[in-house]
PDB file of C-alpha atoms in Angstrom:
ATOM      1  CA  MET A  13     -28.383 -51.279 -36.754  1.00  0.00           C
ATOM      2  CA  PRO A  14     -25.393 -50.541 -39.033  1.00  0.00           C
ATOM      3  CA  SER A  15     -24.654 -53.320 -41.500  1.00  0.00           C
ATOM      4  CA  PRO A  16     -21.358 -55.263 -41.447  1.00  0.00           C
ATOM      5  CA  THR A  17     -20.289 -53.289 -44.541  1.00  0.00           C
ATOM      6  CA  ALA A  18     -21.007 -49.968 -42.808  1.00  0.00           C
ATOM      7  CA  ARG A  19     -19.033 -51.085 -39.759  1.00  0.00           C
ATOM      8  CA  ALA A  20     -16.131 -52.201 -41.949  1.00  0.00           C
ATOM      9  CA  LEU A  21     -16.064 -48.778 -43.635  1.00  0.00           C
ATOM     10  CA  ARG A  22     -16.206 -47.120 -40.213  1.00  0.00           C
ATOM     11  CA  THR A  23     -13.251 -49.304 -39.176  1.00  0.00           C
ATOM     12  CA  LEU A  24     -11.358 -48.019 -42.214  1.00  0.00           C
ATOM     13  CA  GLU A  25     -12.108 -44.420 -41.228  1.00  0.00           C
ATOM     14  CA  LEU A  26     -10.896 -45.034 -37.665  1.00  0.00           C
ATOM     15  CA  LEU A  27      -7.633 -46.577 -38.843  1.00  0.00           C
ATOM     16  CA  GLN A  28      -7.062 -43.670 -41.187  1.00  0.00           C
ATOM     17  CA  ALA A  29      -7.670 -41.113 -38.434  1.00  0.00           C
ATOM     18  CA  ARG A  30      -5.975 -43.005 -35.572  1.00  0.00           C
ATOM     19  CA  PRO A  31      -3.111 -45.263 -36.696  1.00  0.00           C
ATOM     20  CA  GLY A  32      -2.251 -47.742 -33.958  1.00  0.00           C
ATOM     21  CA  THR A  33      -5.838 -48.254 -32.805  1.00  0.00           C
ATOM     22  CA  THR A  34      -6.178 -51.468 -30.807  1.00  0.00           C
ATOM     23  CA  ALA A  35      -8.902 -54.093 -31.138  1.00  0.00           C
ATOM     24  CA  ASP A  36     -10.555 -53.077 -27.878  1.00  0.00           C
ATOM     25  CA  GLN A  37     -10.551 -49.404 -28.942  1.00  0.00           C
ATOM     26  CA  LEU A  38     -12.145 -50.366 -32.251  1.00  0.00           C
ATOM     27  CA  ALA A  39     -14.741 -52.410 -30.396  1.00  0.00           C
ATOM     28  CA  GLU A  40     -15.595 -49.448 -28.166  1.00  0.00           C
ATOM     29  CA  HIS A  41     -16.010 -47.052 -31.114  1.00  0.00           C
ATOM     30  CA  LEU A  42     -18.056 -49.542 -33.134  1.00  0.00           C
ATOM     31  CA  GLY A  43     -20.194 -50.713 -30.226  1.00  0.00           C
ATOM     32  CA  VAL A  44     -19.311 -54.374 -30.757  1.00  0.00           C
ATOM     33  CA  THR A  45     -17.227 -57.062 -29.096  1.00  0.00           C
ATOM     34  CA  GLU A  46     -13.470 -57.253 -29.554  1.00  0.00           C
ATOM     35  CA  ARG A  47     -13.933 -60.455 -31.550  1.00  0.00           C
ATOM     36  CA  ALA A  48     -16.329 -58.693 -33.932  1.00  0.00           C
ATOM     37  CA  ALA A  49     -13.875 -55.799 -34.321  1.00  0.00           C
ATOM     38  CA  ARG A  50     -11.193 -58.281 -35.438  1.00  0.00           C
ATOM     39  CA  ARG A  51     -13.692 -59.704 -37.919  1.00  0.00           C
ATOM     40  CA  TYR A  52     -14.100 -56.271 -39.542  1.00  0.00           C
ATOM     41  CA  ILE A  53     -10.323 -56.047 -39.848  1.00  0.00           C
ATOM     42  CA  GLY A  54     -10.510 -59.361 -41.691  1.00  0.00           C
ATOM     43  CA  ILE A  55     -13.200 -57.999 -44.039  1.00  0.00           C
ATOM     44  CA  LEU A  56     -10.922 -55.092 -44.969  1.00  0.00           C
ATOM     45  CA  ARG A  57      -8.024 -57.450 -45.656  1.00  0.00           C
ATOM     46  CA  GLU A  58     -10.255 -59.647 -47.810  1.00  0.00           C
ATOM     47  CA  ALA A  59     -11.173 -56.531 -49.808  1.00  0.00           C
ATOM     48  CA  GLY A  60      -7.481 -56.002 -50.604  1.00  0.00           C
ATOM     49  CA  ILE A  61      -6.832 -53.188 -48.106  1.00  0.00           C
ATOM     50  CA  PRO A  62      -3.504 -53.833 -46.340  1.00  0.00           C
ATOM     51  CA  VAL A  63      -4.016 -53.591 -42.580  1.00  0.00           C
ATOM     52  CA  GLU A  64      -0.865 -54.147 -40.536  1.00  0.00           C
ATOM     53  CA  SER A  65      -0.838 -55.170 -36.890  1.00  0.00           C
ATOM     54  CA  ALA A  66       1.819 -54.968 -34.200  1.00  0.00           C
ATOM     55  CA  ARG A  67       1.949 -56.313 -30.648  1.00  0.00           C
ATOM     56  CA  GLY A  68       3.204 -54.595 -27.519  1.00  0.00           C
ATOM     57  CA  PRO A  69       2.391 -51.351 -25.664  1.00  0.00           C
ATOM     58  CA  TYR A  70       2.785 -49.311 -28.865  1.00  0.00           C
ATOM     59  CA  GLY A  71       1.073 -51.842 -31.096  1.00  0.00           C
ATOM     60  CA  GLY A  72      -2.288 -51.862 -32.772  1.00  0.00           C
ATOM     61  CA  TYR A  73      -3.688 -51.739 -36.285  1.00  0.00           C
ATOM     62  CA  ARG A  74      -2.623 -49.335 -38.994  1.00  0.00           C
ATOM     63  CA  LEU A  75      -3.042 -49.074 -42.746  1.00  0.00           C
ATOM     64  CA  GLY A  76      -0.121 -50.220 -44.871  1.00  0.00           C
ATOM     65  CA  ARG A  77       1.998 -47.618 -46.643  1.00  0.00           C
ATOM     66  CA  GLY A  78       0.703 -46.487 -50.003  1.00  0.00           C
ATOM     67  CA  THR A  79      -2.844 -47.565 -49.234  1.00  0.00           C
ATOM     68  CA  ARG A  80      -5.276 -46.001 -51.702  1.00  0.00           C
ATOM     69  CA  LEU A  81      -8.455 -45.203 -49.820  1.00  0.00           C
ATOM     70  CA  PRO A  82     -11.898 -45.181 -51.442  1.00  0.00           C
ATOM     71  CA  PRO A  83     -13.818 -41.885 -51.806  1.00  0.00           C
ATOM     72  CA  VAL A  84     -15.463 -40.448 -48.707  1.00  0.00           C
ATOM     73  CA  VAL A  85     -18.748 -42.240 -48.046  1.00  0.00           C
ATOM     74  CA  PHE A  86     -21.712 -40.623 -46.270  1.00  0.00           C
ATOM     75  CA  THR A  87     -24.762 -42.313 -44.843  1.00  0.00           C
ATOM     76  CA  GLU A  88     -28.112 -40.734 -45.762  1.00  0.00           C
ATOM     77  CA  GLU A  89     -28.379 -39.250 -42.260  1.00  0.00           C
ATOM     78  CA  GLN A  90     -24.876 -37.763 -42.475  1.00  0.00           C
ATOM     79  CA  ALA A  91     -25.457 -36.315 -45.947  1.00  0.00           C
ATOM     80  CA  LEU A  92     -28.796 -34.707 -45.058  1.00  0.00           C
ATOM     81  CA  GLY A  93     -27.341 -33.410 -41.783  1.00  0.00           C
ATOM     82  CA  LEU A  94     -24.486 -31.782 -43.703  1.00  0.00           C
ATOM     83  CA  VAL A  95     -26.857 -30.062 -46.150  1.00  0.00           C
ATOM     84  CA  MET A  96     -29.061 -28.869 -43.266  1.00  0.00           C
ATOM     85  CA  ALA A  97     -26.072 -27.465 -41.354  1.00  0.00           C
ATOM     86  CA  ILE A  98     -24.833 -25.581 -44.428  1.00  0.00           C
ATOM     87  CA  LEU A  99     -28.242 -24.064 -45.184  1.00  0.00           C
ATOM     88  CA  ASP A 100     -28.730 -23.175 -41.525  1.00  0.00           C
ATOM     89  CA  GLY A 101     -25.409 -21.354 -41.276  1.00  0.00           C
ATOM     90  CA  GLN A 102     -25.294 -20.019 -44.855  1.00  0.00           C
ATOM     91  CA  PRO A 103     -28.814 -19.459 -46.263  1.00  0.00           C
ATOM     92  CA  GLY A 104     -27.315 -18.176 -49.512  1.00  0.00           C
ATOM     93  CA  ALA A 105     -25.980 -21.676 -50.235  1.00  0.00           C
ATOM     94  CA  ILE A 106     -29.445 -22.630 -51.465  1.00  0.00           C
ATOM     95  CA  ASP A 107     -28.473 -20.687 -54.613  1.00  0.00           C
ATOM     96  CA  THR A 108     -26.092 -22.624 -56.864  1.00  0.00           C
ATOM     97  CA  GLY A 109     -24.452 -19.334 -57.880  1.00  0.00           C
ATOM     98  CA  ASP A 110     -23.259 -18.669 -54.321  1.00  0.00           C
ATOM     99  CA  PRO A 111     -19.609 -19.736 -53.666  1.00  0.00           C
ATOM    100  CA  ILE A 112     -20.679 -21.984 -50.791  1.00  0.00           C
ATOM    101  CA  GLY A 113     -23.601 -23.142 -52.941  1.00  0.00           C
ATOM    102  CA  GLU A 114     -21.156 -24.199 -55.672  1.00  0.00           C
ATOM    103  CA  ALA A 115     -19.151 -26.199 -53.128  1.00  0.00           C
ATOM    104  CA  LEU A 116     -22.355 -27.828 -51.856  1.00  0.00           C
ATOM    105  CA  SER A 117     -23.252 -28.783 -55.439  1.00  0.00           C
ATOM    106  CA  LYS A 118     -19.917 -30.574 -55.811  1.00  0.00           C
ATOM    107  CA  VAL A 119     -20.498 -32.511 -52.587  1.00  0.00           C
ATOM    108  CA  ILE A 120     -24.001 -33.538 -53.691  1.00  0.00           C
ATOM    109  CA  ARG A 121     -22.715 -34.680 -57.103  1.00  0.00           C
ATOM    110  CA  ALA A 122     -20.066 -36.830 -55.411  1.00  0.00           C
ATOM    111  CA  LEU A 123     -22.624 -38.686 -53.270  1.00  0.00           C
ATOM    112  CA  PRO A 124     -23.987 -42.104 -54.243  1.00  0.00           C
ATOM    113  CA  GLU A 125     -27.073 -41.793 -56.441  1.00  0.00           C
ATOM    114  CA  GLY A 126     -29.706 -42.627 -53.814  1.00  0.00           C
ATOM    115  CA  ILE A 127     -28.249 -40.443 -51.066  1.00  0.00           C
ATOM    116  CA  GLY A 128     -27.376 -37.672 -53.523  1.00  0.00           C
ATOM    117  CA  ARG A 129     -30.982 -37.606 -54.754  1.00  0.00           C
ATOM    118  CA  GLN A 130     -32.246 -37.124 -51.192  1.00  0.00           C
ATOM    119  CA  ALA A 131     -29.710 -34.348 -50.512  1.00  0.00           C
ATOM    120  CA  ALA A 132     -30.535 -32.593 -53.796  1.00  0.00           C
ATOM    121  CA  ALA A 133     -34.267 -32.774 -53.027  1.00  0.00           C
ATOM    122  CA  LEU A 134     -33.717 -31.259 -49.581  1.00  0.00           C
ATOM    123  CA  ARG A 135     -31.814 -28.384 -51.119  1.00  0.00           C
ATOM    124  CA  ALA A 136     -34.306 -27.866 -53.963  1.00  0.00           C
ATOM    125  CA  TYR A 137     -37.481 -27.845 -51.864  1.00  0.00           C
ATOM    126  CA  ALA A 138     -36.252 -26.207 -48.654  1.00  0.00           C
ATOM    127  CA  SER A 139     -36.622 -22.449 -48.273  1.00  0.00           C
ATOM    128  CA  ALA A 140     -34.002 -20.381 -46.458  1.00  0.00           C
ATOM    129  CA  ALA A 141     -34.677 -16.860 -45.226  1.00  0.00           C
ATOM    130  CA  PRO A 142     -31.757 -14.499 -45.908  1.00  0.00           C
ATOM    131  CA  ASP A 143     -29.737 -13.357 -42.928  1.00  0.00           C
ATOM    132  CA  ARG A 144     -30.655  -9.725 -42.265  1.00  0.00           C
ATOM    133  CA  ASN A 145     -27.416  -9.137 -40.410  1.00  0.00           C
ATOM    134  CA  PRO A 146     -24.814 -11.269 -42.178  1.00  0.00           C
ATOM    135  CA  ALA A 147     -21.400 -11.378 -40.559  1.00  0.00           C
ATOM    136  CA  ARG A 148     -19.440 -13.782 -42.721  1.00  0.00           C
ATOM    137  CA  PRO A 149     -15.704 -13.396 -42.152  1.00  0.00           C
ATOM    138  CA  ASN A 150     -13.242 -13.610 -45.018  1.00  0.00           C
ATOM    139  CA  PRO A 151     -12.139 -17.284 -45.318  1.00  0.00           C
ATOM    140  CA  ALA A 152      -8.558 -16.166 -45.974  1.00  0.00           C
ATOM    141  CA  THR A 153      -8.592 -14.145 -42.732  1.00  0.00           C
ATOM    142  CA  VAL A 154      -9.953 -17.120 -40.789  1.00  0.00           C
ATOM    143  CA  SER A 155      -7.310 -19.404 -42.326  1.00  0.00           C
ATOM    144  CA  THR A 156      -4.473 -17.047 -41.368  1.00  0.00           C
ATOM    145  CA  LEU A 157      -5.760 -16.698 -37.809  1.00  0.00           C
ATOM    146  CA  ILE A 158      -6.252 -20.452 -37.359  1.00  0.00           C
ATOM    147  CA  THR A 159      -2.704 -21.075 -38.622  1.00  0.00           C
ATOM    148  CA  ALA A 160      -1.350 -18.499 -36.170  1.00  0.00           C
ATOM    149  CA  VAL A 161      -3.310 -20.116 -33.319  1.00  0.00           C
ATOM    150  CA  ALA A 162      -1.953 -23.557 -34.226  1.00  0.00           C
ATOM    151  CA  GLU A 163       1.628 -22.316 -34.626  1.00  0.00           C
ATOM    152  CA  ARG A 164       1.377 -20.045 -31.571  1.00  0.00           C
ATOM    153  CA  ARG A 165       2.620 -17.036 -33.513  1.00  0.00           C
ATOM    154  CA  CYS A 166       1.725 -13.436 -32.723  1.00  0.00           C
ATOM    155  CA  VAL A 167      -0.161 -11.417 -35.324  1.00  0.00           C
ATOM    156  CA  SER A 168      -0.857  -7.792 -36.111  1.00  0.00           C
ATOM    157  CA  VAL A 169      -4.486  -7.124 -37.040  1.00  0.00           C
ATOM    158  CA  THR A 170      -6.257  -4.144 -38.569  1.00  0.00           C
ATOM    159  CA  TYR A 171      -9.609  -3.830 -36.820  1.00  0.00           C
ATOM    160  CA  ARG A 172     -12.605  -1.664 -37.700  1.00  0.00           C
ATOM    161  CA  ALA A 173     -15.117  -1.184 -34.878  1.00  0.00           C
ATOM    162  CA  GLU A 174     -18.868  -0.791 -35.364  1.00  0.00           C
ATOM    163  CA  SER A 175     -18.419   2.951 -34.839  1.00  0.00           C
ATOM    164  CA  GLY A 176     -16.117   3.122 -37.869  1.00  0.00           C
ATOM    165  CA  ASP A 177     -12.935   3.660 -35.867  1.00  0.00           C
ATOM    166  CA  GLU A 178     -10.008   1.645 -37.214  1.00  0.00           C
ATOM    167  CA  TRP A 179      -6.688   0.726 -35.621  1.00  0.00           C
ATOM    168  CA  ASP A 180      -3.772  -1.708 -35.811  1.00  0.00           C
ATOM    169  CA  THR A 181      -2.849  -3.824 -32.819  1.00  0.00           C
ATOM    170  CA  ASP A 182      -0.494  -6.692 -32.007  1.00  0.00           C
ATOM    171  CA  VAL A 183      -2.083  -9.691 -30.271  1.00  0.00           C
ATOM    172  CA  ASP A 184      -1.462 -13.253 -29.128  1.00  0.00           C
ATOM    173  CA  PRO A 185      -4.211 -15.232 -30.935  1.00  0.00           C
ATOM    174  CA  TRP A 186      -5.402 -17.773 -28.363  1.00  0.00           C
ATOM    175  CA  ALA A 187      -8.428 -19.183 -30.185  1.00  0.00           C
ATOM    176  CA  VAL A 188     -11.070 -18.604 -32.841  1.00  0.00           C
ATOM    177  CA  VAL A 189     -14.533 -19.185 -31.371  1.00  0.00           C
ATOM    178  CA  VAL A 190     -17.883 -19.410 -33.180  1.00  0.00           C
ATOM    179  CA  ARG A 191     -20.730 -18.098 -31.023  1.00  0.00           C
ATOM    180  CA  TYR A 192     -24.336 -17.880 -32.269  1.00  0.00           C
ATOM    181  CA  GLY A 193     -23.222 -17.502 -35.886  1.00  0.00           C
ATOM    182  CA  ARG A 194     -20.549 -14.909 -35.086  1.00  0.00           C
ATOM    183  CA  TRP A 195     -16.819 -15.604 -35.369  1.00  0.00           C
ATOM    184  CA  TYR A 196     -14.566 -14.138 -32.671  1.00  0.00           C
ATOM    185  CA  LEU A 197     -10.837 -13.944 -32.101  1.00  0.00           C
ATOM    186  CA  LEU A 198      -9.979 -14.484 -28.430  1.00  0.00           C
ATOM    187  CA  CYS A 199      -6.569 -12.957 -27.816  1.00  0.00           C
ATOM    188  CA  ARG A 200      -4.258 -11.006 -25.533  1.00  0.00           C
ATOM    189  CA  SER A 201      -3.661  -7.445 -26.638  1.00  0.00           C
ATOM    190  CA  HIS A 202      -0.019  -6.350 -26.320  1.00  0.00           C
ATOM    191  CA  ARG A 203      -0.981  -2.689 -26.102  1.00  0.00           C
ATOM    192  CA  ALA A 204      -3.567  -3.148 -23.345  1.00  0.00           C
ATOM    193  CA  ASP A 205      -1.847  -6.166 -21.756  1.00  0.00           C
ATOM    194  CA  ALA A 206      -5.334  -7.655 -21.338  1.00  0.00           C
ATOM    195  CA  ILE A 207      -7.679 -10.194 -22.897  1.00  0.00           C
ATOM    196  CA  ARG A 208      -9.633  -8.900 -25.880  1.00  0.00           C
ATOM    197  CA  THR A 209     -12.321 -10.321 -28.171  1.00  0.00           C
ATOM    198  CA  TYR A 210     -12.551  -9.152 -31.779  1.00  0.00           C
ATOM    199  CA  ARG A 211     -15.218  -9.939 -34.369  1.00  0.00           C
ATOM    200  CA  VAL A 212     -13.373 -11.709 -37.177  1.00  0.00           C
ATOM    201  CA  ASP A 213     -15.623 -10.161 -39.848  1.00  0.00           C
ATOM    202  CA  ARG A 214     -14.336  -6.746 -38.721  1.00  0.00           C
ATOM    203  CA  ILE A 215     -10.674  -7.711 -39.080  1.00  0.00           C
ATOM    204  CA  HIS A 216      -9.487  -6.251 -42.379  1.00  0.00           C
ATOM    205  CA  GLY A 217      -5.873  -7.324 -42.293  1.00  0.00           C
ATOM    206  CA  VAL A 218      -3.751  -9.978 -40.576  1.00  0.00           C
ATOM    207  CA  ARG A 219       0.035 -10.112 -40.576  1.00  0.00           C
ATOM    208  CA  LYS A 220       1.881 -12.947 -38.837  1.00  0.00           C
ATOM    209  CA  SER A 221       5.137 -12.304 -37.029  1.00  0.00           C
ATOM    210  CA  ALA A 222       8.027 -14.525 -35.984  1.00  0.00           C
ATOM    211  CA  GLN A 223       7.334 -13.828 -32.307  1.00  0.00           C
ATOM    212  CA  ALA A 224       5.975 -16.856 -30.449  1.00  0.00           C
ATOM    213  CA  PHE A 225       3.602 -16.927 -27.469  1.00  0.00           C
ATOM    214  CA  ALA A 226       2.267 -19.459 -24.978  1.00  0.00           C
ATOM    215  CA  PRO A 227      -1.503 -19.496 -24.233  1.00  0.00           C
ATOM    216  CA  PRO A 228      -2.726 -20.097 -20.671  1.00  0.00           C
ATOM    217  CA  GLU A 229      -2.469 -23.772 -19.780  1.00  0.00           C
ATOM    218  CA  ASP A 230      -6.007 -23.946 -18.377  1.00  0.00           C
ATOM    219  CA  LEU A 231      -7.606 -21.944 -21.190  1.00  0.00           C
ATOM    220  CA  ASP A 232     -11.284 -22.671 -21.884  1.00  0.00           C
ATOM    221  CA  PRO A 233     -11.865 -20.596 -25.064  1.00  0.00           C
ATOM    222  CA  VAL A 234     -15.673 -20.568 -24.886  1.00  0.00           C
ATOM    223  CA  ALA A 235     -15.816 -19.642 -21.188  1.00  0.00           C
ATOM    224  CA  ALA A 236     -13.112 -17.004 -21.609  1.00  0.00           C
ATOM    225  CA  LEU A 237     -14.956 -15.499 -24.570  1.00  0.00           C
ATOM    226  CA  GLU A 238     -18.245 -15.292 -22.661  1.00  0.00           C
ATOM    227  CA  GLN A 239     -16.489 -13.642 -19.733  1.00  0.00           C
ATOM    228  CA  ASN A 240     -14.614 -11.071 -21.811  1.00  0.00           C
ATOM    229  CA  LEU A 241     -17.155 -10.095 -24.454  1.00  0.00           C
ATOM    230  CA  GLY A 242     -18.343  -7.308 -22.177  1.00  0.00           C
ATOM    231  CA  ALA A 243     -14.867  -5.995 -21.306  1.00  0.00           C
ATOM    232  CA  GLY A 244     -12.498  -3.577 -22.978  1.00  0.00           C
ATOM    233  CA  TRP A 245     -15.022  -1.517 -24.966  1.00  0.00           C
ATOM    234  CA  ARG A 246     -15.117   2.260 -25.240  1.00  0.00           C
ATOM    235  CA  TYR A 247     -17.987   3.077 -22.854  1.00  0.00           C
ATOM    236  CA  PRO A 248     -17.938   1.670 -19.280  1.00  0.00           C
ATOM    237  CA  THR A 249     -21.213   0.454 -17.769  1.00  0.00           C
ATOM    238  CA  ARG A 250     -22.402  -0.360 -14.253  1.00  0.00           C
ATOM    239  CA  VAL A 251     -26.022  -1.311 -13.575  1.00  0.00           C
ATOM    240  CA  ILE A 252     -27.633  -2.157 -10.219  1.00  0.00           C
ATOM    241  CA  PHE A 253     -30.593  -4.558 -10.309  1.00  0.00           C
ATOM    242  CA  HIS A 254     -33.084  -4.595  -7.431  1.00  0.00           C
ATOM    243  CA  ALA A 255     -33.436  -8.378  -7.444  1.00  0.00           C
ATOM    244  CA  PRO A 256     -31.342 -11.347  -6.272  1.00  0.00           C
ATOM    245  CA  LEU A 257     -28.556 -12.558  -8.518  1.00  0.00           C
ATOM    246  CA  GLY A 258     -30.238 -15.952  -9.024  1.00  0.00           C
ATOM    247  CA  LYS A 259     -33.282 -14.333 -10.634  1.00  0.00           C
ATOM    248  CA  VAL A 260     -31.387 -11.814 -12.767  1.00  0.00           C
ATOM    249  CA  ALA A 261     -28.607 -14.119 -14.031  1.00  0.00           C
ATOM    250  CA  PRO A 262     -30.734 -16.029 -16.614  1.00  0.00           C
ATOM    251  CA  TRP A 263     -31.515 -12.717 -18.350  1.00  0.00           C
ATOM    252  CA  ILE A 264     -27.918 -11.519 -18.644  1.00  0.00           C
ATOM    253  CA  ARG A 265     -25.935 -12.228 -21.817  1.00  0.00           C
ATOM    254  CA  GLY A 266     -22.184 -12.694 -21.749  1.00  0.00           C
ATOM    255  CA  PRO A 267     -21.379  -9.449 -23.630  1.00  0.00           C
ATOM    256  CA  MET A 268     -23.284  -7.393 -21.035  1.00  0.00           C
ATOM    257  CA  GLY A 269     -20.511  -7.860 -18.478  1.00  0.00           C
ATOM    258  CA  ARG A 270     -19.902  -9.552 -15.136  1.00  0.00           C
ATOM    259  CA  LEU A 271     -22.853 -10.007 -12.750  1.00  0.00           C
ATOM    260  CA  GLU A 272     -22.049 -10.118  -9.026  1.00  0.00           C
ATOM    261  CA  PRO A 273     -24.213 -10.200  -5.871  1.00  0.00           C
ATOM    262  CA  ASP A 274     -24.668  -7.057  -3.788  1.00  0.00           C
ATOM    263  CA  GLY A 275     -26.398  -8.330  -0.682  1.00  0.00           C
ATOM    264  CA  ASP A 276     -29.357 -10.703  -0.667  1.00  0.00           C
ATOM    265  CA  ASP A 277     -31.753  -8.653  -2.761  1.00  0.00           C
ATOM    266  CA  ARG A 278     -29.492  -6.781  -5.205  1.00  0.00           C
ATOM    267  CA  CYS A 279     -26.824  -7.532  -7.808  1.00  0.00           C
ATOM    268  CA  VAL A 280     -24.438  -5.442  -9.889  1.00  0.00           C
ATOM    269  CA  LEU A 281     -23.598  -5.776 -13.585  1.00  0.00           C
ATOM    270  CA  THR A 282     -20.234  -4.292 -14.557  1.00  0.00           C
ATOM    271  CA  GLY A 283     -19.003  -4.159 -18.149  1.00  0.00           C
ATOM    272  CA  SER A 284     -18.497  -1.956 -21.174  1.00  0.00           C
ATOM    273  CA  THR A 285     -19.958  -1.457 -24.627  1.00  0.00           C
ATOM    274  CA  SER A 286     -19.229   0.144 -27.973  1.00  0.00           C
ATOM    275  CA  ASN A 287     -22.948   0.750 -28.585  1.00  0.00           C
ATOM    276  CA  PRO A 288     -24.891   2.213 -25.610  1.00  0.00           C
ATOM    277  CA  ALA A 289     -28.116   2.458 -27.648  1.00  0.00           C
ATOM    278  CA  MET A 290     -28.145  -1.280 -28.379  1.00  0.00           C
ATOM    279  CA  TYR A 291     -27.174  -2.064 -24.777  1.00  0.00           C
ATOM    280  CA  ALA A 292     -30.199  -0.089 -23.554  1.00  0.00           C
ATOM    281  CA  GLN A 293     -32.798  -1.004 -26.193  1.00  0.00           C
ATOM    282  CA  GLU A 294     -32.041  -4.669 -26.842  1.00  0.00           C
ATOM    283  CA  TRP A 295     -30.470  -5.877 -23.604  1.00  0.00           C
ATOM    284  CA  LEU A 296     -31.514  -3.864 -20.554  1.00  0.00           C
ATOM    285  CA  ALA A 297     -35.061  -3.347 -21.824  1.00  0.00           C
ATOM    286  CA  SER A 298     -35.558  -7.114 -21.955  1.00  0.00           C
ATOM    287  CA  VAL A 299     -34.601  -7.706 -18.291  1.00  0.00           C
ATOM    288  CA  PRO A 300     -37.860  -7.849 -16.246  1.00  0.00           C
ATOM    289  CA  PHE A 301     -36.456  -6.309 -13.042  1.00  0.00           C
ATOM    290  CA  ASP A 302     -36.051  -2.750 -11.774  1.00  0.00           C
ATOM    291  CA  PHE A 303     -32.577  -1.343 -12.268  1.00  0.00           C
ATOM    292  CA  VAL A 304     -30.517   1.843 -11.953  1.00  0.00           C
ATOM    293  CA  VAL A 305     -27.632   2.859 -14.212  1.00  0.00           C
ATOM    294  CA  ASP A 306     -24.989   3.601 -11.582  1.00  0.00           C
ATOM    295  CA  GLN A 307     -22.110   4.475 -13.934  1.00  0.00           C
ATOM    296  CA  GLY A 308     -21.743   5.348 -17.585  1.00  0.00           C
ATOM    297  CA  PRO A 309     -23.115   8.698 -18.801  1.00  0.00           C
ATOM    298  CA  GLU A 310     -23.476   7.356 -22.352  1.00  0.00           C
ATOM    299  CA  LEU A 311     -25.587   4.421 -21.170  1.00  0.00           C
ATOM    300  CA  THR A 312     -27.596   6.725 -18.885  1.00  0.00           C
ATOM    301  CA  ALA A 313     -28.442   8.943 -21.862  1.00  0.00           C
ATOM    302  CA  ALA A 314     -29.376   5.917 -23.987  1.00  0.00           C
ATOM    303  CA  VAL A 315     -31.695   4.535 -21.284  1.00  0.00           C
ATOM    304  CA  ARG A 316     -33.322   7.958 -20.893  1.00  0.00           C
ATOM    305  CA  ARG A 317     -34.064   8.100 -24.634  1.00  0.00           C
ATOM    306  CA  VAL A 318     -35.647   4.650 -24.525  1.00  0.00           C
ATOM    307  CA  ALA A 319     -37.750   5.619 -21.495  1.00  0.00           C
ATOM    308  CA  GLU A 320     -38.962   8.810 -23.183  1.00  0.00           C
ATOM    309  CA  ARG A 321     -39.920   6.912 -26.336  1.00  0.00           C
ATOM    310  CA  PHE A 322     -41.887   4.323 -24.358  1.00  0.00           C
ATOM    311  CA  ALA A 323     -43.547   7.068 -22.290  1.00  0.00           C
ATOM    312  CA  LYS A 324     -44.776   8.801 -25.459  1.00  0.00           C
ATOM    313  CA  ALA A 325     -46.239   5.517 -26.648  1.00  0.00           C
ATOM    314  CA  THR A 326     -48.653   5.510 -23.687  1.00  0.00           C
ATOM    315  CA  VAL A 327     -50.018   9.029 -24.275  1.00  0.00           C
ATOM    316  CA  ARG A 328     -53.530   9.136 -25.808  1.00  0.00           C
TER     317      ARG A 328
END
């Protein structure tokens, strides 16, 4: 169980993040009684940290003005979890010469000796395989987009598709979503008057405007991204599967499009793609049910090439 000192430090963090926190709210976050929560407030005051309290509906505890907080403190579990998350998402950070690796070194040096030694050992003796398909967006681009999302300001982006085509477009930036290591901008395109999803690592310029926008009130960024990843691309697709929707659905990824029932024993997948070859080789080929490409000459040609290649592999 956390020690009284650890709980007192956690109380300090809560008051810093949520001024006006009440005793019962502290108790809930700390997993203790309200009386114990008040005792941790007393420990902070005894340590010379001014904690003010106020009664009434808008009362609660808050740190006094001018309070100088101690450095950020990590538990061993938190520190090791942070190092693991960085190495998992950025394998290059295992190298101290990498920009993220340099930042990780600073964090490790700032840790208490015992915890820092554990974190340094994890980094030194762990091995990280390089990402064969890195898609790290420019931090400055991400920062500009996040600011525009927060301020609800329209932006103009320069986008370069996988095919090499490049264009400028004005959008309402609704959200930045991280999905399986890829960063996406979920937005409404002014030109198409429709929802679009753009890979942030393929955005090569962002310019904010003074024009404001209002996102949908019921927006669920992750759900909207999954639904729209397969829409708005250059080549339309429509595939009929000869199996019930319930069996096919677990094999369909969000970017493949929208899957709908077509009777009891068939379902239809409607979407679009910028890369018919990948759609055929990596996605459709992995679905273990019979299907027919109903629309999309580019996808039809890609599926035919895959079928011919597999057919040749069986000839002896």
